Amino acid sequence: MAEFGFSISKTRSIKLSDTDLSKYRQLLEAVPSYNRCIGCGGCTASCTARQFTDFNIRKTHWYFRRGQYDNLEQELQKCMLCGKCTLVCPRGVNLRSLIINMRQILTNTNEIIG
Amino acid sequence: MENFSPFVLPFVLGSIGLLIICVYKYVRWIRQFDRLQHKTLLKNIFSIKFLPAIGEMFRECLLHVRISKKNWRLGYMHRSIAFGWFLLILVGAIESRIGTKGNFHYWVAIFYRYFHQVPPENHTAWVFTQLMDLLLLYVLSGIFLALVKKIKSNLLGMKRATKHTLMDKAIRISLWGIFPLRLLCESVSARLYHNGGFLTQTIGDLFSTNVASFLEMPLWTLYSIDLCVFFLLLPFTRYMHIFTEVFLIYFRKVGLREHTKMTGFTKFELSSCSRCGMCIDACPLYKDLGITDVQSVYLLRNLRNLEHHKDIIAAGKNCLMCHRCAEDCPVNIDLMNIRRISRDKGDLDITNAYKYLFKVKSFNAIGRVAYFGGCMSHLTPSITESMQTIFRAVGQKYWYMDEDRSICCGRPLAQQGFNQQASKLRRKVTDLIINSGAKMLITSCPICYTSFKKEYKLPIPVMHHTEYIDKLLKKGILKVNKSDLKVTYHDPCELGRGCGIYKEPRNVLKAVANLMKTQNEKENSLCCGMNLGNTVISLEQQTIIRNTALDNLTAPNPDIIATACPMCKKAFKHGTNANVKDIAEIVADHLVP
């Protein structure tokens, strides 16, 4: 067979109909303001952690939205919760709450009391 | 046995039970102190610091000075019950000890009018009898006010009183019963033995002898049982604060503080809460949004009983951390740190967290001051630019630490209960500052300032920029023109109530403009709503809180609304057409060229 110098890559399409979106629904319940997100990326642009590393908060919550949880928890650990994203968000999404809730849903943890 | 009757048994059993339960609880809590707290306690246990604690115990546990300063009617109510009861016990003990001439059992003091069945023998006895009646009247006046407060709390200056649990309501009834019952008992005895004072004798004479002798035993028994019920319920209800606050004041004086996890000291603080409800009226969430179930009083109650986990978590999250309740708390409980403890996320795996910060290198800043703008100041660049203008104006060499890459100070993480992550950031920032050799740290953000001041252990002085400018002005290094602009000042929560910096920003503003008074100032200043503490309320709700604060600031019709916090500035800027400026900006505008 002739060498064309490229191969057919695996499809990157995401079948939302087959994806379990219960975690996303859980997130929406905890942070109703996330409904308003338009994905403008203001959060990523202002991000403090972004200045040091390739952490991309918009990418992260859009992955979460589509049910792609691989490596997300590790990724979210880069966030310093400084809250700049929340302040710049033009749609008033509570990004800090969103990040805390994503982490809690992913690791299935909650506050330790007593 | 002389001076004994079976009806004293409930009282004796109740008081012994109370003693045993309290000792058991206190010993257990002291054992639950963490290592640092144990060390501090052992080091200072016999130190001289104990002496001022006695004064404070007297002032706070008995006289309720702090609560009187806020609201004299409530202060009178608490003082009359606490101090009046204390005196009733003390004077009663002295009276009965003199009267019984050696045949003394401790219950005799409580039921003295029953056991001492003769009219006052001499002047001393007569004075004691009248004094005891006076004290009883004093306590009864407090109980009457408590009843009024229950029916209409507005009359005592409280917008909203605490909603109590069933147990708390039950013990309250038994407390309210004690003193009217005592009055009745003593009146009946006074009718029979003529040993009453101006109050009990007058009331007693209204009864006929038959009725009095018929009622005597049942009434005294009821009084004894009521005391027993009160004593046995006390360790499990809010009235545990009566004894616990005494210990808490001592522990505080010897240097114990709240840490990031729940310890025995936290248990002492939780049980010192009398659930008076002062924190509810202070809370902006109640005042502006009508939220009534997340205030400190309810969080503390649920934490103490460790029940309603869902409520604890929900209430723990929904708090602006504006310190208003902590400022108003008459027991001075460390409410902000207890809130943080309730948010503690525990030990998570953080080995990979913030690895990217390892490569950040420090700068050689020997002889310079380090300037830390803080994350929020990056969103308000006019503040950092003004600060740099001021540095240049006074010829101060500076190192702008986070000019293009800022590391967070860690406080936003710590406020949300991520304590390990926060300490990782703190270690990194500490290294950067110490390795740079800078001689002083100046920050523009009150959140970072609180963090550097209270959570970091830096060997160099830390200043907020208002403090720094005030120092420059006082030394005469910085020259400014005074204009006739009218300014109102907003005290940021973390800078004002959090760190107690009220004077310096005002000094600076007075030097450059005319500072006007507002209705809610200093300790009473309002939260701007745009706060890192709360992750629950929505933007719309934040806006309502912000507008209340703005109304307060714009009421005197100022030319400029001044603040000292980038976040407050950002919050106000969105809500008004008025000129909102940071103090640094105003000073930079008024520099002598």
PDB file of C-alpha atoms in Angstrom, chain A residues 33 36-43 46 83-95, chain B residues 379 539 570 574:
ATOM      1  CA  SER A  33     -25.812  30.510  37.288  1.00  0.00           C
ATOM      2  CA  ARG A  36     -25.987  31.381  31.624  1.00  0.00           C
ATOM      3  CA  CYS A  37     -22.438  30.567  30.453  1.00  0.00           C
ATOM      4  CA  ILE A  38     -21.836  31.545  26.839  1.00  0.00           C
ATOM      5  CA  GLY A  39     -18.323  30.114  26.707  1.00  0.00           C
ATOM      6  CA  CYS A  40     -16.693  33.459  25.966  1.00  0.00           C
ATOM      7  CA  GLY A  41     -13.455  32.491  27.705  1.00  0.00           C
ATOM      8  CA  GLY A  42     -13.142  35.593  29.853  1.00  0.00           C
ATOM      9  CA  CYS A  43     -12.445  33.318  32.795  1.00  0.00           C
ATOM     10  CA  SER A  46      -8.041  36.479  33.418  1.00  0.00           C
ATOM     11  CA  GLY A  83     -11.833  34.517  42.133  1.00  0.00           C
ATOM     12  CA  LYS A  84     -10.739  36.748  39.286  1.00  0.00           C
ATOM     13  CA  CYS A  85     -12.729  34.648  36.821  1.00  0.00           C
ATOM     14  CA  THR A  86     -15.898  35.213  38.842  1.00  0.00           C
ATOM     15  CA  LEU A  87     -15.359  38.962  38.836  1.00  0.00           C
ATOM     16  CA  VAL A  88     -14.756  39.257  35.108  1.00  0.00           C
ATOM     17  CA  CYS A  89     -17.518  36.907  33.980  1.00  0.00           C
ATOM     18  CA  PRO A  90     -19.890  38.988  31.843  1.00  0.00           C
ATOM     19  CA  ARG A  91     -22.750  36.597  32.554  1.00  0.00           C
ATOM     20  CA  GLY A  92     -22.372  36.513  36.342  1.00  0.00           C
ATOM     21  CA  VAL A  93     -21.495  32.834  36.575  1.00  0.00           C
ATOM     22  CA  ASN A  94     -20.124  31.958  39.991  1.00  0.00           C
ATOM     23  CA  LEU A  95     -16.951  30.325  38.682  1.00  0.00           C
TER      24      LEU A  95
ATOM     25  CA  LEU B 379      -8.394  43.804  37.632  1.00  0.00           C
ATOM     26  CA  LEU B 539     -25.116  37.777  41.483  1.00  0.00           C
ATOM     27  CA  LYS B 570     -14.985  46.805  41.501  1.00  0.00           C
ATOM     28  CA  HIS B 574     -20.667  48.583  38.563  1.00  0.00           C
TER      29      HIS B 574
END
